[in-house]
Tab-separated table of C-alpha atoms in Angstrom:
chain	number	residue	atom	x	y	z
A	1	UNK	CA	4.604	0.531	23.616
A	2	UNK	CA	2.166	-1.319	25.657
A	3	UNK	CA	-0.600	0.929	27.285
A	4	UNK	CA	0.056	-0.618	30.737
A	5	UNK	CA	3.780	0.645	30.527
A	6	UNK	CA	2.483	4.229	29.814
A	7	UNK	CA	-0.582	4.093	32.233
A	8	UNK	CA	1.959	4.115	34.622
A	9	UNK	CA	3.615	7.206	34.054
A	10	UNK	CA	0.769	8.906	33.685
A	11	UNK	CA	-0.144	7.506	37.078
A	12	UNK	CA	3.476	8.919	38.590
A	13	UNK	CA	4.319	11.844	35.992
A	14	UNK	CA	3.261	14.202	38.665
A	15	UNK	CA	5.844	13.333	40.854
A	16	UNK	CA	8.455	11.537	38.663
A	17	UNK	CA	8.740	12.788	35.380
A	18	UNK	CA	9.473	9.442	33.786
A	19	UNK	CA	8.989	8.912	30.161
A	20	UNK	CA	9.562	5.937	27.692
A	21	UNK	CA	12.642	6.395	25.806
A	22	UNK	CA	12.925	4.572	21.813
A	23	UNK	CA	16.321	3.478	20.881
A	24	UNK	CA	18.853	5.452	20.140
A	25	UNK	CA	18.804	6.135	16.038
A	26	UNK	CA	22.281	7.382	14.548
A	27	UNK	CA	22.129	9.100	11.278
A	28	UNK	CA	24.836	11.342	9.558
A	29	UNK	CA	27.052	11.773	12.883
A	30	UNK	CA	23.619	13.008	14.598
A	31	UNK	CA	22.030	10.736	17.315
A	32	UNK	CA	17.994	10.831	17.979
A	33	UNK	CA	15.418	9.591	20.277
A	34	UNK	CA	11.802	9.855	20.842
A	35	UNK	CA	10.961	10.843	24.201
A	36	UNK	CA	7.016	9.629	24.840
A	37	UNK	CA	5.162	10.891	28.335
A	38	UNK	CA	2.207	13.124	29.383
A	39	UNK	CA	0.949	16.123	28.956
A	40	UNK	CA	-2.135	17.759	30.346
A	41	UNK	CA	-3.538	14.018	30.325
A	42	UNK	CA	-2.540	13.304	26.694
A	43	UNK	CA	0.577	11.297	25.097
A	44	UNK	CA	3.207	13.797	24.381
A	45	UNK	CA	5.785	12.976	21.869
A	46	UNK	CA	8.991	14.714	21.154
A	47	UNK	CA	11.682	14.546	19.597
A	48	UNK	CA	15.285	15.201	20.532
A	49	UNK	CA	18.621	15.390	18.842
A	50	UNK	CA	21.065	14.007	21.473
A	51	UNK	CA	24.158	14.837	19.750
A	52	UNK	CA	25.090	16.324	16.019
A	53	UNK	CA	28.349	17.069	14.442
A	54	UNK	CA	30.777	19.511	16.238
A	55	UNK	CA	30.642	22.298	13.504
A	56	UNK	CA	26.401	22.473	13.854
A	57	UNK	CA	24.750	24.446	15.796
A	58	UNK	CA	21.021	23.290	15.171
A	59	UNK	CA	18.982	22.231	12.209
A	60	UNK	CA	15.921	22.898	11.112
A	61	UNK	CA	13.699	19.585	10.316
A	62	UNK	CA	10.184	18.525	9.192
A	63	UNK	CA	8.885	15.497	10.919
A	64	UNK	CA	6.196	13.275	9.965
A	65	UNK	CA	4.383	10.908	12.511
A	66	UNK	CA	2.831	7.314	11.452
A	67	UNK	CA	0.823	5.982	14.016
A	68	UNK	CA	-0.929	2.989	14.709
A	69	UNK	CA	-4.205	3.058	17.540
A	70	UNK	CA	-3.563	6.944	18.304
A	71	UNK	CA	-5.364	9.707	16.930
A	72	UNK	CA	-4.227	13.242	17.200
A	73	UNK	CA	-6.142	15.679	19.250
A	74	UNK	CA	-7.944	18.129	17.467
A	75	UNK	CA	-5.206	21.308	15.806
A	76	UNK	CA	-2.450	18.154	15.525
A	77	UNK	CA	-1.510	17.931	12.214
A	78	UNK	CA	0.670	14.879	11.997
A	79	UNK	CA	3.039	16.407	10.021
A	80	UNK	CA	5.296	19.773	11.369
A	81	UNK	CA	8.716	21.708	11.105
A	82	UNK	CA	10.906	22.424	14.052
A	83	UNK	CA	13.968	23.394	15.102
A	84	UNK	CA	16.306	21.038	17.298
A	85	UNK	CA	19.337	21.755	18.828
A	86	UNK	CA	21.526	19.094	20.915
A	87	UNK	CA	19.758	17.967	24.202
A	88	UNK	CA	16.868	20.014	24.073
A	89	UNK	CA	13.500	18.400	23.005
A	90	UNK	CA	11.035	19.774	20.279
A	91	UNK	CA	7.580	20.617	20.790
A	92	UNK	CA	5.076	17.704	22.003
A	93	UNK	CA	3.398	15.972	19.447
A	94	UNK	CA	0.058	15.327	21.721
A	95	UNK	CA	-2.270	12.386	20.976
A	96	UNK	CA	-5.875	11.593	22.324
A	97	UNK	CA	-5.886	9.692	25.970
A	98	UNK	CA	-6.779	7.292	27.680
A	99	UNK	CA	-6.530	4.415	24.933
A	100	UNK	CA	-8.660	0.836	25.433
A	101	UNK	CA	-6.397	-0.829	23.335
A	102	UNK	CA	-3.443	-3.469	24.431
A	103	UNK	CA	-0.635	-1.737	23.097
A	104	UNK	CA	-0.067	1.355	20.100
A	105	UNK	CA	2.833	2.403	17.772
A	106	UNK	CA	4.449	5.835	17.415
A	107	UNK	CA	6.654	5.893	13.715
A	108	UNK	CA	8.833	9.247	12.357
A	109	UNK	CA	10.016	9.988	9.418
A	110	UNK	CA	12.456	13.118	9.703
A	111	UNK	CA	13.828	15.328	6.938
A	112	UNK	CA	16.269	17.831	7.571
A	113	UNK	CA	15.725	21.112	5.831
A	114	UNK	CA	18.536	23.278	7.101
A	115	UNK	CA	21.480	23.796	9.916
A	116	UNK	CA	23.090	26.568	11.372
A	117	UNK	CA	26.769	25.952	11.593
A	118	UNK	CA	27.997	27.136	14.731
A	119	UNK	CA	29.402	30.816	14.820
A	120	UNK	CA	32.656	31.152	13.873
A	121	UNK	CA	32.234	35.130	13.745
A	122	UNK	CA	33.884	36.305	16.329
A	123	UNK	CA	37.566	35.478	17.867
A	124	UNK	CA	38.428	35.718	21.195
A	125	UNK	CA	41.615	37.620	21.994
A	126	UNK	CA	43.105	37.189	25.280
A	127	UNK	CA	44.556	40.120	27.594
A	128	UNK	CA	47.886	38.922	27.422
A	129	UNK	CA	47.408	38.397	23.583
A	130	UNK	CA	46.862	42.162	23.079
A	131	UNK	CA	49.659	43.199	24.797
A	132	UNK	CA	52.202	40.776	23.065
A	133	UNK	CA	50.152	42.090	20.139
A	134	UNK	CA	51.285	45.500	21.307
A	135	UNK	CA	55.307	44.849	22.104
A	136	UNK	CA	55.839	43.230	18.802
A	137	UNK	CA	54.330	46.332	17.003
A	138	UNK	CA	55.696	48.619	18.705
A	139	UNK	CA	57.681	51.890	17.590
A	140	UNK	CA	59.042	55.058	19.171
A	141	UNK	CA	60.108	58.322	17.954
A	142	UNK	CA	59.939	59.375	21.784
A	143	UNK	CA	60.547	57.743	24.521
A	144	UNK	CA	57.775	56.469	26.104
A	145	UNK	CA	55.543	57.405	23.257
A	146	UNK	CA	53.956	54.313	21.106
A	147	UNK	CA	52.778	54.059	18.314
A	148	UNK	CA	51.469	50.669	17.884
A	149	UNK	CA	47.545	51.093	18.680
A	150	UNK	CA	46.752	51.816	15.499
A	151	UNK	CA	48.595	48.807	13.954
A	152	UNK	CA	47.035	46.349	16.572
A	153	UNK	CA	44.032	47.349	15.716
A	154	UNK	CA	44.307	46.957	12.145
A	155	UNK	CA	45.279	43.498	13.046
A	156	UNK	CA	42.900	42.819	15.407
A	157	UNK	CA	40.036	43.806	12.458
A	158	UNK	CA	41.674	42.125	9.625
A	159	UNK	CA	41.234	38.563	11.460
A	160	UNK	CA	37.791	38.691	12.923
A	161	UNK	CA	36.225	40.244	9.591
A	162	UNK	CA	38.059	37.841	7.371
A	163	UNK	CA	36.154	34.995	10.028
A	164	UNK	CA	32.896	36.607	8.280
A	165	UNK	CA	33.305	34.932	4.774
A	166	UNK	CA	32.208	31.668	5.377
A	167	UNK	CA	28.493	32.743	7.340
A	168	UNK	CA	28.471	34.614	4.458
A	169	UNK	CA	29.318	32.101	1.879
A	170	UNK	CA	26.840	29.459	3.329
A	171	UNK	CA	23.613	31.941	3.696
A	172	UNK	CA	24.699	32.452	-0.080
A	173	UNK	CA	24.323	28.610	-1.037
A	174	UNK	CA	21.080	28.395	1.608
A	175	UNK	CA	19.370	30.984	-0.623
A	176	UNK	CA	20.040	29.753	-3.775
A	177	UNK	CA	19.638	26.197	-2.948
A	178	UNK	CA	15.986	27.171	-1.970
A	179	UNK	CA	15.674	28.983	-5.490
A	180	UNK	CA	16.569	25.658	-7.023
A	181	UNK	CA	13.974	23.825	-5.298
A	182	UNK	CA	11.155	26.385	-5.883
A	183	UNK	CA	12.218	26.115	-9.628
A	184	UNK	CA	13.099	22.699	-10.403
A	185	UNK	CA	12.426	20.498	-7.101
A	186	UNK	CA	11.188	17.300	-8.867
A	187	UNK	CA	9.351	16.418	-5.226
A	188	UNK	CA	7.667	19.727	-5.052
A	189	UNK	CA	4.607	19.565	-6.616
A	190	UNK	CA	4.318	23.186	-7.231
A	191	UNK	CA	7.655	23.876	-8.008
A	192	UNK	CA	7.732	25.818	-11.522
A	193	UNK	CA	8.994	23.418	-13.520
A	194	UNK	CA	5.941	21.380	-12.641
A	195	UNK	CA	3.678	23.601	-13.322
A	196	UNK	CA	4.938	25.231	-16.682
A	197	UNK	CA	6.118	22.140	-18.193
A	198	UNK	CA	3.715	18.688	-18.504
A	199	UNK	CA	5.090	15.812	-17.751
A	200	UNK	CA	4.660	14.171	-21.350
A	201	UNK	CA	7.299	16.582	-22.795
A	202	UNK	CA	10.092	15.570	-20.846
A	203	UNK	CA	12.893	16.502	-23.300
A	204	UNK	CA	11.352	19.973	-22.867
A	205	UNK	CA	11.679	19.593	-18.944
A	206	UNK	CA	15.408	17.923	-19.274
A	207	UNK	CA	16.470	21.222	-21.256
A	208	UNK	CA	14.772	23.925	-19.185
A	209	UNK	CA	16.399	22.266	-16.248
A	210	UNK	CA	20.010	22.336	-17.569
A	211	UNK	CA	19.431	26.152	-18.757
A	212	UNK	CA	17.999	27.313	-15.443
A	213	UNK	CA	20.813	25.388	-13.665
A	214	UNK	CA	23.341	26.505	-15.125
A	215	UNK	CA	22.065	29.965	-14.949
A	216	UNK	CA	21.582	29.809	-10.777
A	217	UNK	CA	24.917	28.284	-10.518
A	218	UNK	CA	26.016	31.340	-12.353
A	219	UNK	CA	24.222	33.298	-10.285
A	220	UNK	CA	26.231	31.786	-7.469
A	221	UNK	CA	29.308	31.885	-8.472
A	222	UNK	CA	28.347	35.524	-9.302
A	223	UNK	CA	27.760	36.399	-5.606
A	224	UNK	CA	30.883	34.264	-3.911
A	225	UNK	CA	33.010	36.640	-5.991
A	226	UNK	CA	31.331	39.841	-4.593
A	227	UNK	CA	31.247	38.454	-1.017
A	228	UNK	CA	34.802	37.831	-1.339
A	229	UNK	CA	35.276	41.858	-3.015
A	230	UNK	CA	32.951	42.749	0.298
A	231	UNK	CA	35.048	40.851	2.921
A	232	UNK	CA	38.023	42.686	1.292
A	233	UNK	CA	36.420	46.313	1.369
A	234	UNK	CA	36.067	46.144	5.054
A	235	UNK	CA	39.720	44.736	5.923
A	236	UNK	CA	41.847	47.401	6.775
A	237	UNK	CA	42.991	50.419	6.532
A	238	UNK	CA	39.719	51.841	7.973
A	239	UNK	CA	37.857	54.757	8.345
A	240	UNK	CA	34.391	55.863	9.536
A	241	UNK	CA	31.870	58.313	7.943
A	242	UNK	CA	29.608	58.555	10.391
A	243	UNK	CA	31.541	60.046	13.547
A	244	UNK	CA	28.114	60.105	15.448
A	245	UNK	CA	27.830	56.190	15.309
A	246	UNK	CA	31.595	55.747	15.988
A	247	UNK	CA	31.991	58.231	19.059
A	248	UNK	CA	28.980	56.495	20.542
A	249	UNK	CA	30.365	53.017	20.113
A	250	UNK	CA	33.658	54.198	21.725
A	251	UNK	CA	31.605	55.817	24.776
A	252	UNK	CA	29.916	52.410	25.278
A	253	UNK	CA	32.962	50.081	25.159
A	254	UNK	CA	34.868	52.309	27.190
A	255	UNK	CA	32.131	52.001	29.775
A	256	UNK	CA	32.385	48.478	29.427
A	257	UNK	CA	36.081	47.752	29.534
A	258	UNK	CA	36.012	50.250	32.560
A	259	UNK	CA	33.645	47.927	34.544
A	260	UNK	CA	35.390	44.816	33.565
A	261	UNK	CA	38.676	45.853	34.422
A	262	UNK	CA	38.054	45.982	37.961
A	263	UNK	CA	41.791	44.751	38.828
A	264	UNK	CA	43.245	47.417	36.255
A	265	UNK	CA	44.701	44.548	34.496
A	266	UNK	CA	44.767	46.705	31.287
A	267	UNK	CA	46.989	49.813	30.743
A	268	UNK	CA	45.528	52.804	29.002
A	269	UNK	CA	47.408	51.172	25.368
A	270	UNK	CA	45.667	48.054	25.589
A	271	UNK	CA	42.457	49.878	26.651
A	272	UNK	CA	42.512	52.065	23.810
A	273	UNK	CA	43.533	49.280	21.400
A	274	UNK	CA	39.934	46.962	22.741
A	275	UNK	CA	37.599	50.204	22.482
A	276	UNK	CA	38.886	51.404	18.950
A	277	UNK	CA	38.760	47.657	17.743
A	278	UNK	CA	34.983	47.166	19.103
A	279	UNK	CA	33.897	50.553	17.691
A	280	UNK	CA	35.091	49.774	14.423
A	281	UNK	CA	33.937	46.408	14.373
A	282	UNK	CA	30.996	47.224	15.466
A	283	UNK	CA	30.252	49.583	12.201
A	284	UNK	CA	32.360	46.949	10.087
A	285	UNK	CA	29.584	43.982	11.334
A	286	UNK	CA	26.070	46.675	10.339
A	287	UNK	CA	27.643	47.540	6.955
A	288	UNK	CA	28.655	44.158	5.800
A	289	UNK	CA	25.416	42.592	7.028
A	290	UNK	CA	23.573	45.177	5.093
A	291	UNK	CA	25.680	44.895	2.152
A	292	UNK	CA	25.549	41.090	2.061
A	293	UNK	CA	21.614	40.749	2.434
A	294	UNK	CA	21.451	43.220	-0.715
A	295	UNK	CA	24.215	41.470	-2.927
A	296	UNK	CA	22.010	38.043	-2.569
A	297	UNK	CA	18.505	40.159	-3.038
A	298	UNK	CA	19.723	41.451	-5.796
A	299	UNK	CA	22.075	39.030	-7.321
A	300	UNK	CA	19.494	35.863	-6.425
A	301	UNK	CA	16.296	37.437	-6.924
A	302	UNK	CA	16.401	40.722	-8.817
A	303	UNK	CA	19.311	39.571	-11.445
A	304	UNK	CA	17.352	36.159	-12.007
A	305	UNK	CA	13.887	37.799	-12.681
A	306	UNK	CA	15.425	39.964	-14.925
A	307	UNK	CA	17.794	37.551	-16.731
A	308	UNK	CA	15.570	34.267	-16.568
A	309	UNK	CA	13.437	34.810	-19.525
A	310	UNK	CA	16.849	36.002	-22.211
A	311	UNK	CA	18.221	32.815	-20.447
A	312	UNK	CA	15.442	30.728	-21.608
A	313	UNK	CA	14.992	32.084	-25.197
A	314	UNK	CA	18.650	31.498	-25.929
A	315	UNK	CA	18.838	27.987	-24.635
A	316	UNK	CA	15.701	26.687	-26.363
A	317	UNK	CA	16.716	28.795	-29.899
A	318	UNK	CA	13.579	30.864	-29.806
A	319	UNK	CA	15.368	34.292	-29.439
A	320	UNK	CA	14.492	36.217	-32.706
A	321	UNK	CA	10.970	35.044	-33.050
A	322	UNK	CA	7.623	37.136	-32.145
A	323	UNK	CA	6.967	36.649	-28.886
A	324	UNK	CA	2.850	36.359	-28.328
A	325	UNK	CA	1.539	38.800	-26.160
A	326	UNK	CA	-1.255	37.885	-23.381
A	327	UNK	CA	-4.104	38.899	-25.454
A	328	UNK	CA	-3.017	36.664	-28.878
């Protein structure tokens, strides 16, 4: 970038807003750019995702700047973590201005360290949905008296919390996969395999890595299984202990279905099939969320603290000898 090119901007940013674009960089179905302009009289860099795969929401990077004839103003560090989503540019990276120089070079090395898929939670059920929903479930002992709500309902549940299993599923492989790399990450220089095994005894390292491994992947596995025994707890049939909780959520969605349905598009079936199906939701959504971040506590963190050491003493063939205390 020649310093003439970005004099100018500066010179017009007040009014224009122009900036110096980098090609376009396409990595992995995800398009980037670096976006280069003022700020406060300094170079402002940033970076911005253009476009990413349709299933990801945003992803969580760490990006490293290489420059040639810039330096960072003082608090930069020249390497940070941020989160971009599609169209919507990080944080300015800000460098030291004006520059005497002829022309300077702004380099990035990026490394993604997480996405958020895009939520596939909820479903969105149409009016006329529920009430087909409603007239294909529908019974009668009396005339004019249904009794399909309860059904529909049911129905209504089952789908949306089965939609659960894969957020649940992937926060399961996020949190082991970060156990794995504060364990064994060979790049991570304080990982603790790095630190409890020197690098001369590399057999050693080689086994301890298989055996702790194969005992996170258990661990895994472990956890999928009880998501999947979760996920089926809360399909239905379904009931509520605490009536409090339940008879408030029902006064709240009636309010809201009330407001909505300004053109009484909704008979008093349909209405009462949307407020039950809310109210139990609503519970379904606070246990299962509760129960889930406990399962991976305990099944990632508590079960491996208490299992890792048996692990190891099996796998190397020490179990049966005295251990030495601290004090030996």
């Amino acid at each position: 970038i020649s310093a003439d090119e970005f004099q100018a901007i500066v010179d017009e940013a007040h009014s224009s807003n122009e900036m110096i674009l980098s090609p376009i960089q396409i990595v992995g179905g995800m398009k980037w750019q670096l976006q280069v302009g003022q700020e406060s009289g300094n170079l402002a860099v940033r970076l911005t995702a253009l476009d990413m795969p349709a299933d990801i929401q945003n992803i969580g990077v760490v990006v490293e700047f290489d420059t040639k004839n810039l330096t960072l103003i003082s608090g930069e560090l020249p390497r940070t973590e941020t989160t971009l989503m599609p169209g919507c540019p990080s944080q300015p990276k800000l460098f030291s201005w004006p520059y005497n120089g002829l022309s300077f070079f702004i380099g990035v090395s990026i490394k993604i360290l997480s996405y958020t898929p895009l939520d596939v939670t909820d479903r969105a059920y149409h009016i006329s949905e529920v009430k087909e929903l409603i007239e294909n479930t529908s019974g009668r002992e009396f005339p004019g008296i249904r009794l399909s709500s309860s059904a529909v309902c049911q129905e209504l549940i089952g789908e949306t919390v089965e939609l659960w299993k894969e957020p649940a599923f992937d926060s399961s492989k996020t949190i082991h996969n970060l156990l794995r790399y504060h364990l064994l990450g060979a790049d991570a220089a304080k990982s603790a395999i790095n630190q409890c095994v020197h690098p001369r005894y590399k057999k050693l390292k080689r086994v301890v890595h298989s055996i702790i491994t194969k005992h996170v992947n258990r661990l895994e596995e472990e956890s999928i299984q009880q998501i999947t025994k979760l996920v089926d707890m809360e399909r239905p049939p379904f009931f509520a202990l605490n009536d409090f909780f339940l008879l408030d959520s029902r006064s709240k969605f009636q309010d809201v279905v009330d407001m909505l349905d300004l053109n009484r598009v909704c008979d008093d079936e349909v209405k009462e099939v949307i407020v039950s199906t809310l109210s139990f939701l609503r519970i379904k959504q606070k246990v299962f969320v509760e129960n889930v971040i406990h399962l991976l506590l305990h099944h990632c963190l508590g079960n491996f603290e208490v299992e890792c050491e048996r692990v190891l003493l099996d796998g190397l063939g020490l179990v049966g000898e005295k251990r030495k205390t601290d004090n030996d």
